[in-house]
Amino acid sequence: MKIVIVGGGWAGTAAAISAKKAGAEVHLYEKTDLLLGLGNVGGIMRNNGRYTASEELIVLGGGDLIKITDRVATHKDIDFPGHVHATLYNVNKIEGEVKDYVETLGINLHMESRVRDVEFDGHKIKGLYLADDTFVEGDVFIETTGTTGPMGNCLRYGNGCSMCILRCPSFGPRISISQRCGVSDLQGERAEDVLGAMSGSCKLAKDSLSDEIRNELDDKGVVVLKVPKEDVNYDKLNSKVCQQYALKEFAENIILLDTGHPR
Ligand SMILES: Cc1cc2nc3c(=O)[nH]c(=O)nc-3n(C[C@H](O)[C@H](O)[C@H](O)COP(=O)(O)OP(=O)(O)OC[C@H]3O[C@@H](n4cnc5c(N)ncnc54)[C@H](O)[C@@H]3O)c2cc1C
């Protein structure tokens, strides 16, 4: 059976590994030059209930990616507001490790290959068109193009394009293949009638931090810095999608995490 996966984020990569282990011929199409999509900016794993979920995954035989994040962890078992016993993985190392593993399994990776449309044979999907008009046929199609909207949406509902890790101006915007098949995308709202998602984290260059902060970050994995009282703005918390970051501690402090780059 030939399984075609669209989108090489965590979801698509995990799907590819499962399908390959089940004995299929697997082809994964990713529009950028990196696997893992938004996983290249995250870093927090195994916090709170996700610890148990990770252990369950490993016991059930689907823990390959968890084991890799453990292997490239910068810190384990750390606590910070909203998070207990978290592992932080190194966002600079994770993609290469995962790509090597996926290639070892014999999964066919098609990088810089954006899927742009779908062709039907009756109610069945016959195949997919890539941006260069190549037609790809398969027996099963799996859509894992994530949740980020096309560039127009990011500009309209987000905070403007700053060339995030998906780099749509270079690689083209996300195209939702499931939507092309008639299944509507879910739209997140951060306030009534305000579409889009905001988490509120960014990466800093480690060298831009003072020695004191950098040393503490290297040592403990987390540094909590007080925001001056006059700059605390609790209203900003209302626009956050991730509830675990909509805590008052995230308005009152800057919380730095060592995920390779400080986050
Ligand atoms: C700033 C930030 C910090 C975060 N921090 C954490 C964290 O610390 N811990 C955590 O667990 N989660 C974190 N998250 C959330 C987590 O990163 C995402 O939930 C997760 O990575 C989503 O994975 P995905 O595979 O569903 O989608 P995505 O990562 O969005 O992957 C989709 C992939 O599909 C590709 N694609 C899209 N359209 C096409 C197309 N037409 N053809 C081919 N390819 C296509 C994209 O290039 C992308 O690689 C964070 C998210 C953000 C934005």
mmCIF file of C-alpha atoms and ligand atoms in Angstrom:
data_model
loop_
_atom_site.group_PDB
_atom_site.id
_atom_site.type_symbol
_atom_site.label_atom_id
_atom_site.label_comp_id
_atom_site.label_asym_id
_atom_site.label_seq_id
_atom_site.Cartn_x
_atom_site.Cartn_y
_atom_site.Cartn_z
ATOM 1 C CA MET A 1 0.000 0.000 0.000
ATOM 2 C CA LYS A 2 1.277 3.451 -0.918
ATOM 3 C CA ILE A 3 0.605 6.072 1.741
ATOM 4 C CA VAL A 4 1.029 9.739 0.866
ATOM 5 C CA ILE A 5 1.409 12.221 3.722
ATOM 6 C CA VAL A 6 1.090 15.969 3.197
ATOM 7 C CA GLY A 7 3.017 18.080 5.731
ATOM 8 C CA GLY A 8 6.122 17.017 7.651
ATOM 9 C CA GLY A 9 5.434 18.492 11.111
ATOM 10 C CA TRP A 10 5.336 16.320 14.239
ATOM 11 C CA ALA A 11 1.963 14.944 13.136
ATOM 12 C CA GLY A 12 3.046 14.002 9.596
ATOM 13 C CA THR A 13 6.347 12.565 10.775
ATOM 14 C CA ALA A 14 4.639 10.435 13.438
ATOM 15 C CA ALA A 15 2.102 9.243 10.845
ATOM 16 C CA ALA A 16 4.927 8.336 8.463
ATOM 17 C CA ILE A 17 6.748 6.295 11.123
ATOM 18 C CA SER A 18 3.560 4.394 12.083
ATOM 19 C CA ALA A 19 2.669 3.687 8.461
ATOM 20 C CA LYS A 20 6.183 2.475 7.685
ATOM 21 C CA LYS A 21 6.236 0.179 10.713
ATOM 22 C CA ALA A 22 2.895 -1.253 9.521
ATOM 23 C CA GLY A 23 4.624 -2.239 6.274
ATOM 24 C CA ALA A 24 3.474 0.464 3.846
ATOM 25 C CA GLU A 25 5.419 2.327 1.183
ATOM 26 C CA VAL A 26 5.437 5.842 2.624
ATOM 27 C CA HIS A 27 5.931 9.171 0.839
ATOM 28 C CA LEU A 28 6.012 12.375 2.864
ATOM 29 C CA TYR A 29 5.705 15.767 1.124
ATOM 30 C CA GLU A 30 6.922 18.842 3.001
ATOM 31 C CA LYS A 31 6.827 22.335 1.535
ATOM 32 C CA THR A 32 9.856 23.726 3.400
ATOM 33 C CA ASP A 33 13.439 22.474 3.700
ATOM 34 C CA LEU A 34 12.870 21.286 7.303
ATOM 35 C CA LEU A 35 10.866 18.517 8.910
ATOM 36 C CA LEU A 36 8.977 19.231 12.151
ATOM 37 C CA GLY A 37 7.300 22.534 11.184
ATOM 38 C CA LEU A 38 6.426 24.414 14.363
ATOM 39 C CA GLY A 39 8.261 21.750 16.354
ATOM 40 C CA ASN A 40 11.431 23.657 15.408
ATOM 41 C CA VAL A 41 10.363 26.491 17.717
ATOM 42 C CA GLY A 42 8.767 24.604 20.614
ATOM 43 C CA GLY A 43 10.958 22.662 22.980
ATOM 44 C CA ILE A 44 8.783 21.912 25.998
ATOM 45 C CA MET A 45 7.894 18.248 26.393
ATOM 46 C CA ARG A 46 6.687 15.876 29.079
ATOM 47 C CA ASN A 47 5.229 18.643 31.239
ATOM 48 C CA ASN A 48 2.182 17.976 33.405
ATOM 49 C CA GLY A 49 -0.104 15.194 32.060
ATOM 50 C CA ARG A 50 2.068 14.840 28.971
ATOM 51 C CA TYR A 51 4.572 12.932 31.079
ATOM 52 C CA THR A 52 2.140 10.036 31.439
ATOM 53 C CA ALA A 53 1.117 10.364 27.784
ATOM 54 C CA SER A 54 4.782 10.081 26.737
ATOM 55 C CA GLU A 55 5.306 6.976 28.852
ATOM 56 C CA GLU A 56 2.119 5.436 27.420
ATOM 57 C CA LEU A 57 3.291 6.149 23.889
ATOM 58 C CA ILE A 58 6.620 4.445 24.551
ATOM 59 C CA VAL A 59 4.977 1.373 26.095
ATOM 60 C CA LEU A 60 2.493 1.128 23.195
ATOM 61 C CA GLY A 61 5.345 1.160 20.664
ATOM 62 C CA GLY A 62 4.834 4.702 19.315
ATOM 63 C CA GLY A 63 7.419 6.529 21.383
ATOM 64 C CA ASP A 64 10.178 6.894 18.779
ATOM 65 C CA LEU A 65 9.885 10.679 18.580
ATOM 66 C CA ILE A 66 9.609 11.059 22.359
ATOM 67 C CA LYS A 67 12.840 9.097 22.731
ATOM 68 C CA ILE A 68 14.571 11.456 20.286
ATOM 69 C CA THR A 69 13.377 14.564 22.167
ATOM 70 C CA ASP A 70 14.667 12.948 25.381
ATOM 71 C CA ARG A 71 18.014 12.305 23.701
ATOM 72 C CA VAL A 72 18.483 15.950 22.645
ATOM 73 C CA ALA A 73 17.111 17.374 25.890
ATOM 74 C CA THR A 74 18.934 20.410 27.267
ATOM 75 C CA HIS A 75 17.212 20.037 30.662
ATOM 76 C CA LYS A 76 14.958 17.508 32.356
ATOM 77 C CA ASP A 77 12.470 17.698 35.212
ATOM 78 C CA ILE A 78 12.218 21.464 35.482
ATOM 79 C CA ASP A 79 9.327 23.533 36.873
ATOM 80 C CA PHE A 80 8.124 26.993 35.848
ATOM 81 C CA PRO A 81 4.699 28.676 36.014
ATOM 82 C CA GLY A 82 1.974 26.410 34.619
ATOM 83 C CA HIS A 83 4.495 23.623 34.020
ATOM 84 C CA VAL A 84 5.827 20.840 36.225
ATOM 85 C CA HIS A 85 8.566 18.263 35.545
ATOM 86 C CA ALA A 86 9.095 19.525 31.968
ATOM 87 C CA THR A 87 11.796 18.360 29.573
ATOM 88 C CA LEU A 88 13.259 20.946 27.191
ATOM 89 C CA TYR A 89 14.600 19.716 23.866
ATOM 90 C CA ASN A 90 17.231 21.512 21.791
ATOM 91 C CA VAL A 91 15.447 23.104 18.821
ATOM 92 C CA ASN A 92 18.753 23.375 16.951
ATOM 93 C CA LYS A 93 19.381 19.622 17.057
ATOM 94 C CA ILE A 94 15.958 18.038 16.908
ATOM 95 C CA GLU A 95 15.299 18.298 13.164
ATOM 96 C CA GLY A 96 18.531 16.631 12.069
ATOM 97 C CA GLU A 97 18.054 13.790 14.546
ATOM 98 C CA VAL A 98 14.493 13.163 13.404
ATOM 99 C CA LYS A 99 15.363 13.392 9.701
ATOM 100 C CA ASP A 100 18.207 10.872 10.123
ATOM 101 C CA TYR A 101 15.875 8.455 11.906
ATOM 102 C CA VAL A 102 13.090 8.795 9.320
ATOM 103 C CA GLU A 103 15.569 8.172 6.502
ATOM 104 C CA THR A 104 16.978 5.114 8.291
ATOM 105 C CA LEU A 105 13.477 3.630 8.331
ATOM 106 C CA GLY A 106 13.251 3.963 4.541
ATOM 107 C CA ILE A 107 10.532 6.617 4.443
ATOM 108 C CA ASN A 108 10.612 8.572 1.168
ATOM 109 C CA LEU A 109 11.058 12.228 2.028
ATOM 110 C CA HIS A 110 10.143 14.853 -0.574
ATOM 111 C CA MET A 111 11.384 18.174 0.782
ATOM 112 C CA GLU A 112 10.583 21.579 -0.727
ATOM 113 C CA SER A 113 7.554 19.895 -2.299
ATOM 114 C CA ARG A 114 4.354 21.816 -1.731
ATOM 115 C CA VAL A 115 1.076 20.076 -2.456
ATOM 116 C CA ARG A 116 -1.261 22.529 -4.142
ATOM 117 C CA ASP A 117 -4.401 20.608 -5.119
ATOM 118 C CA VAL A 118 -6.237 17.305 -5.150
ATOM 119 C CA GLU A 119 -7.925 15.319 -7.934
ATOM 120 C CA PHE A 120 -10.918 13.060 -7.366
ATOM 121 C CA ASP A 121 -12.128 9.912 -9.051
ATOM 122 C CA GLY A 122 -15.774 10.015 -7.985
ATOM 123 C CA HIS A 123 -15.697 10.319 -4.186
ATOM 124 C CA LYS A 124 -12.218 8.862 -3.943
ATOM 125 C CA ILE A 125 -9.005 10.879 -3.996
ATOM 126 C CA LYS A 126 -7.040 9.890 -7.101
ATOM 127 C CA GLY A 127 -3.953 11.934 -6.440
ATOM 128 C CA LEU A 128 -2.338 15.220 -5.513
ATOM 129 C CA TYR A 129 -0.731 17.970 -7.561
ATOM 130 C CA LEU A 130 2.545 19.489 -6.416
ATOM 131 C CA ALA A 131 3.408 23.142 -7.015
ATOM 132 C CA ASP A 132 5.561 22.084 -10.021
ATOM 133 C CA ASP A 133 2.481 20.245 -11.468
ATOM 134 C CA THR A 134 3.815 16.737 -10.727
ATOM 135 C CA PHE A 135 0.861 14.383 -10.126
ATOM 136 C CA VAL A 136 1.254 11.969 -7.182
ATOM 137 C CA GLU A 137 -1.016 8.922 -6.925
ATOM 138 C CA GLY A 138 -1.510 6.794 -3.836
ATOM 139 C CA ASP A 139 -3.818 4.408 -1.978
ATOM 140 C CA VAL A 140 -4.170 6.449 1.218
ATOM 141 C CA PHE A 141 -3.729 10.208 1.751
ATOM 142 C CA ILE A 142 -3.040 11.742 5.131
ATOM 143 C CA GLU A 143 -3.365 15.504 5.662
ATOM 144 C CA THR A 144 -1.137 16.962 8.388
ATOM 145 C CA THR A 145 -0.584 20.503 7.136
ATOM 146 C CA GLY A 146 -0.973 21.940 10.620
ATOM 147 C CA THR A 147 -2.957 24.932 11.681
ATOM 148 C CA THR A 148 -1.146 27.959 10.377
ATOM 149 C CA GLY A 149 -3.116 29.902 7.813
ATOM 150 C CA PRO A 150 -1.884 31.130 4.468
ATOM 151 C CA MET A 151 0.121 34.322 4.521
ATOM 152 C CA GLY A 152 -2.973 36.455 3.907
ATOM 153 C CA ASN A 153 -4.545 35.077 7.088
ATOM 154 C CA CYS A 154 -1.407 35.607 9.120
ATOM 155 C CA LEU A 155 -1.358 39.241 8.043
ATOM 156 C CA ARG A 156 -5.060 39.780 8.582
ATOM 157 C CA TYR A 157 -5.573 37.931 11.844
ATOM 158 C CA GLY A 158 -2.110 37.665 13.340
ATOM 159 C CA ASN A 159 0.599 40.149 13.979
ATOM 160 C CA GLY A 160 2.028 40.433 10.469
ATOM 161 C CA CYS A 161 4.529 38.189 8.741
ATOM 162 C CA SER A 162 7.941 38.113 10.400
ATOM 163 C CA MET A 163 9.049 35.069 8.381
ATOM 164 C CA CYS A 164 8.311 32.531 11.131
ATOM 165 C CA ILE A 165 9.804 29.058 10.911
ATOM 166 C CA LEU A 166 7.410 28.144 8.074
ATOM 167 C CA ARG A 167 8.802 30.964 5.896
ATOM 168 C CA CYS A 168 5.797 31.219 3.547
ATOM 169 C CA PRO A 169 7.314 34.058 1.480
ATOM 170 C CA SER A 170 10.094 31.612 0.528
ATOM 171 C CA PHE A 171 8.230 28.291 0.358
ATOM 172 C CA GLY A 172 4.635 29.340 -0.299
ATOM 173 C CA PRO A 173 1.725 29.422 2.140
ATOM 174 C CA ARG A 174 0.041 26.425 3.736
ATOM 175 C CA ILE A 175 -2.647 24.836 1.585
ATOM 176 C CA SER A 176 -5.235 22.826 3.456
ATOM 177 C CA ILE A 177 -5.774 19.692 1.395
ATOM 178 C CA SER A 178 -8.627 18.495 3.631
ATOM 179 C CA GLN A 179 -10.412 21.777 2.897
ATOM 180 C CA ARG A 180 -9.932 21.114 -0.824
ATOM 181 C CA CYS A 181 -11.711 17.813 -0.112
ATOM 182 C CA GLY A 182 -14.681 19.642 1.378
ATOM 183 C CA VAL A 183 -13.827 19.351 5.085
ATOM 184 C CA SER A 184 -13.839 22.820 6.649
ATOM 185 C CA ASP A 185 -10.834 23.872 8.712
ATOM 186 C CA LEU A 186 -11.490 24.773 12.334
ATOM 187 C CA GLN A 187 -10.794 28.451 12.997
ATOM 188 C CA GLY A 188 -9.388 29.439 16.396
ATOM 189 C CA GLU A 189 -10.704 32.606 18.028
ATOM 190 C CA ARG A 190 -8.668 34.557 20.562
ATOM 191 C CA ALA A 191 -11.578 36.844 21.365
ATOM 192 C CA GLU A 192 -15.144 36.969 20.102
ATOM 193 C CA ASP A 193 -14.987 37.351 16.312
ATOM 194 C CA VAL A 194 -11.203 37.825 16.376
ATOM 195 C CA LEU A 195 -9.692 34.944 14.458
ATOM 196 C CA GLY A 196 -6.165 33.615 14.806
ATOM 197 C CA ALA A 197 -3.855 32.311 17.478
ATOM 198 C CA MET A 198 -1.200 33.910 19.628
ATOM 199 C CA SER A 199 1.084 32.177 22.045
ATOM 200 C CA GLY A 200 3.463 34.958 22.984
ATOM 201 C CA SER A 201 6.915 33.437 22.904
ATOM 202 C CA CYS A 202 9.972 34.288 20.844
ATOM 203 C CA LYS A 203 13.598 33.223 20.553
ATOM 204 C CA LEU A 204 16.569 35.290 21.679
ATOM 205 C CA ALA A 205 20.244 34.982 20.811
ATOM 206 C CA LYS A 206 22.002 33.534 23.868
ATOM 207 C CA ASP A 207 24.921 35.913 23.366
ATOM 208 C CA SER A 208 22.583 38.885 23.815
ATOM 209 C CA LEU A 209 22.009 37.952 27.481
ATOM 210 C CA SER A 210 24.195 38.975 30.414
ATOM 211 C CA ASP A 211 26.717 36.416 31.720
ATOM 212 C CA GLU A 212 24.694 36.127 34.926
ATOM 213 C CA ILE A 213 21.443 35.252 33.163
ATOM 214 C CA ARG A 214 23.173 33.004 30.640
ATOM 215 C CA ASN A 215 24.965 31.007 33.324
ATOM 216 C CA GLU A 216 21.771 30.535 35.331
ATOM 217 C CA LEU A 217 19.941 29.483 32.175
ATOM 218 C CA ASP A 218 22.638 26.939 31.272
ATOM 219 C CA ASP A 219 22.614 25.635 34.821
ATOM 220 C CA LYS A 220 18.895 25.485 35.648
ATOM 221 C CA GLY A 221 17.151 25.616 32.243
ATOM 222 C CA VAL A 222 14.824 28.377 33.384
ATOM 223 C CA VAL A 223 15.217 31.984 34.541
ATOM 224 C CA VAL A 224 12.318 34.099 35.792
ATOM 225 C CA LEU A 225 12.811 37.886 35.526
ATOM 226 C CA LYS A 226 10.390 40.374 37.083
ATOM 227 C CA VAL A 227 8.699 42.839 34.699
ATOM 228 C CA PRO A 228 8.692 46.378 36.207
ATOM 229 C CA LYS A 229 5.271 47.057 37.787
ATOM 230 C CA GLU A 230 4.474 49.940 35.383
ATOM 231 C CA ASP A 231 4.928 47.603 32.377
ATOM 232 C CA VAL A 232 2.703 44.757 33.585
ATOM 233 C CA ASN A 233 -0.354 44.471 31.300
ATOM 234 C CA TYR A 234 -2.804 41.773 32.391
ATOM 235 C CA ASP A 235 -5.149 42.534 29.437
ATOM 236 C CA LYS A 236 -2.612 40.980 27.055
ATOM 237 C CA LEU A 237 -3.333 37.592 28.644
ATOM 238 C CA ASN A 238 -6.852 37.666 27.121
ATOM 239 C CA SER A 239 -5.444 37.430 23.602
ATOM 240 C CA LYS A 240 -3.429 34.279 24.315
ATOM 241 C CA VAL A 241 -4.659 30.995 22.914
ATOM 242 C CA CYS A 242 -2.546 28.684 25.083
ATOM 243 C CA GLN A 243 -4.216 28.802 28.468
ATOM 244 C CA GLN A 244 -1.098 27.533 30.191
ATOM 245 C CA TYR A 245 0.555 30.841 29.227
ATOM 246 C CA ALA A 246 -2.460 32.989 30.115
ATOM 247 C CA LEU A 247 -1.476 32.932 33.795
ATOM 248 C CA LYS A 248 -0.731 36.131 35.701
ATOM 249 C CA GLU A 249 2.876 34.946 36.160
ATOM 250 C CA PHE A 250 3.399 35.383 32.401
ATOM 251 C CA ALA A 251 2.285 39.053 32.627
ATOM 252 C CA GLU A 252 4.359 39.759 35.725
ATOM 253 C CA ASN A 253 7.559 38.036 34.568
ATOM 254 C CA ILE A 254 9.696 37.288 31.551
ATOM 255 C CA ILE A 255 10.255 33.542 31.666
ATOM 256 C CA LEU A 256 13.348 32.386 29.800
ATOM 257 C CA LEU A 257 13.809 28.729 28.868
ATOM 258 C CA ASP A 258 16.952 27.110 27.521
ATOM 259 C CA THR A 259 15.819 25.278 24.383
ATOM 260 C CA GLY A 260 19.184 25.680 22.632
ATOM 261 C CA HIS A 261 18.196 29.250 21.865
ATOM 262 C CA PRO A 262 16.668 30.918 24.908
ATOM 263 C CA ARG A 263 12.897 31.057 24.451
HETATM 264 C C1 LIG B 1 5.903 29.780 19.170
HETATM 265 C C2 LIG B 1 5.374 28.374 19.465
HETATM 266 C C3 LIG B 1 5.864 27.658 20.542
HETATM 267 C C4 LIG B 1 5.381 26.371 20.808
HETATM 268 N N1 LIG B 1 5.917 25.670 21.847
HETATM 269 C C5 LIG B 1 5.560 24.386 22.079
HETATM 270 C C6 LIG B 1 6.227 23.602 23.064
HETATM 271 O O1 LIG B 1 7.143 24.078 23.715
HETATM 272 N N2 LIG B 1 5.830 22.332 23.257
HETATM 273 C C7 LIG B 1 4.810 21.777 22.507
HETATM 274 O O2 LIG B 1 4.511 20.600 22.695
HETATM 275 N N3 LIG B 1 4.157 22.489 21.552
HETATM 276 C C8 LIG B 1 4.522 23.767 21.304
HETATM 277 N N4 LIG B 1 3.909 24.499 20.331
HETATM 278 C C9 LIG B 1 2.849 23.860 19.555
HETATM 279 C C10 LIG B 1 3.449 22.817 18.610
HETATM 280 O O3 LIG B 1 4.648 23.327 18.044
HETATM 281 C C11 LIG B 1 2.436 22.481 17.504
HETATM 282 O O4 LIG B 1 1.207 22.123 18.090
HETATM 283 C C12 LIG B 1 2.919 21.317 16.664
HETATM 284 O O5 LIG B 1 4.257 21.495 16.245
HETATM 285 C C13 LIG B 1 1.985 21.176 15.456
HETATM 286 O O6 LIG B 1 2.439 20.077 14.664
HETATM 287 P P1 LIG B 1 1.701 19.709 13.322
HETATM 288 O O7 LIG B 1 2.469 18.606 12.699
HETATM 289 O O8 LIG B 1 0.255 19.476 13.586
HETATM 290 O O9 LIG B 1 1.715 21.014 12.417
HETATM 291 P P2 LIG B 1 2.906 21.946 11.845
HETATM 292 O O10 LIG B 1 4.056 21.989 12.756
HETATM 293 O O11 LIG B 1 2.236 23.251 11.461
HETATM 294 O O12 LIG B 1 3.356 21.170 10.540
HETATM 295 C C14 LIG B 1 2.679 21.263 9.319
HETATM 296 C C15 LIG B 1 3.698 21.076 8.211
HETATM 297 O O13 LIG B 1 2.989 21.027 6.985
HETATM 298 C C16 LIG B 1 3.729 21.769 6.025
HETATM 299 N N5 LIG B 1 2.753 22.147 4.975
HETATM 300 C C17 LIG B 1 1.702 23.009 5.073
HETATM 301 N N6 LIG B 1 1.015 23.045 3.931
HETATM 302 C C18 LIG B 1 1.644 22.182 3.099
HETATM 303 C C19 LIG B 1 1.395 21.771 1.747
HETATM 304 N N7 LIG B 1 0.345 22.247 1.045
HETATM 305 N N8 LIG B 1 2.244 20.870 1.186
HETATM 306 C C20 LIG B 1 3.314 20.364 1.893
HETATM 307 N N9 LIG B 1 3.587 20.729 3.156
HETATM 308 C C21 LIG B 1 2.762 21.603 3.756
HETATM 309 C C22 LIG B 1 4.309 22.931 6.815
HETATM 310 O O14 LIG B 1 5.447 23.484 6.181
HETATM 311 C C23 LIG B 1 4.682 22.239 8.136
HETATM 312 O O15 LIG B 1 6.009 21.721 8.145
HETATM 313 C C24 LIG B 1 4.364 25.800 20.008
HETATM 314 C C25 LIG B 1 3.873 26.520 18.911
HETATM 315 C C26 LIG B 1 4.368 27.790 18.634
HETATM 316 C C27 LIG B 1 3.830 28.522 17.416
#
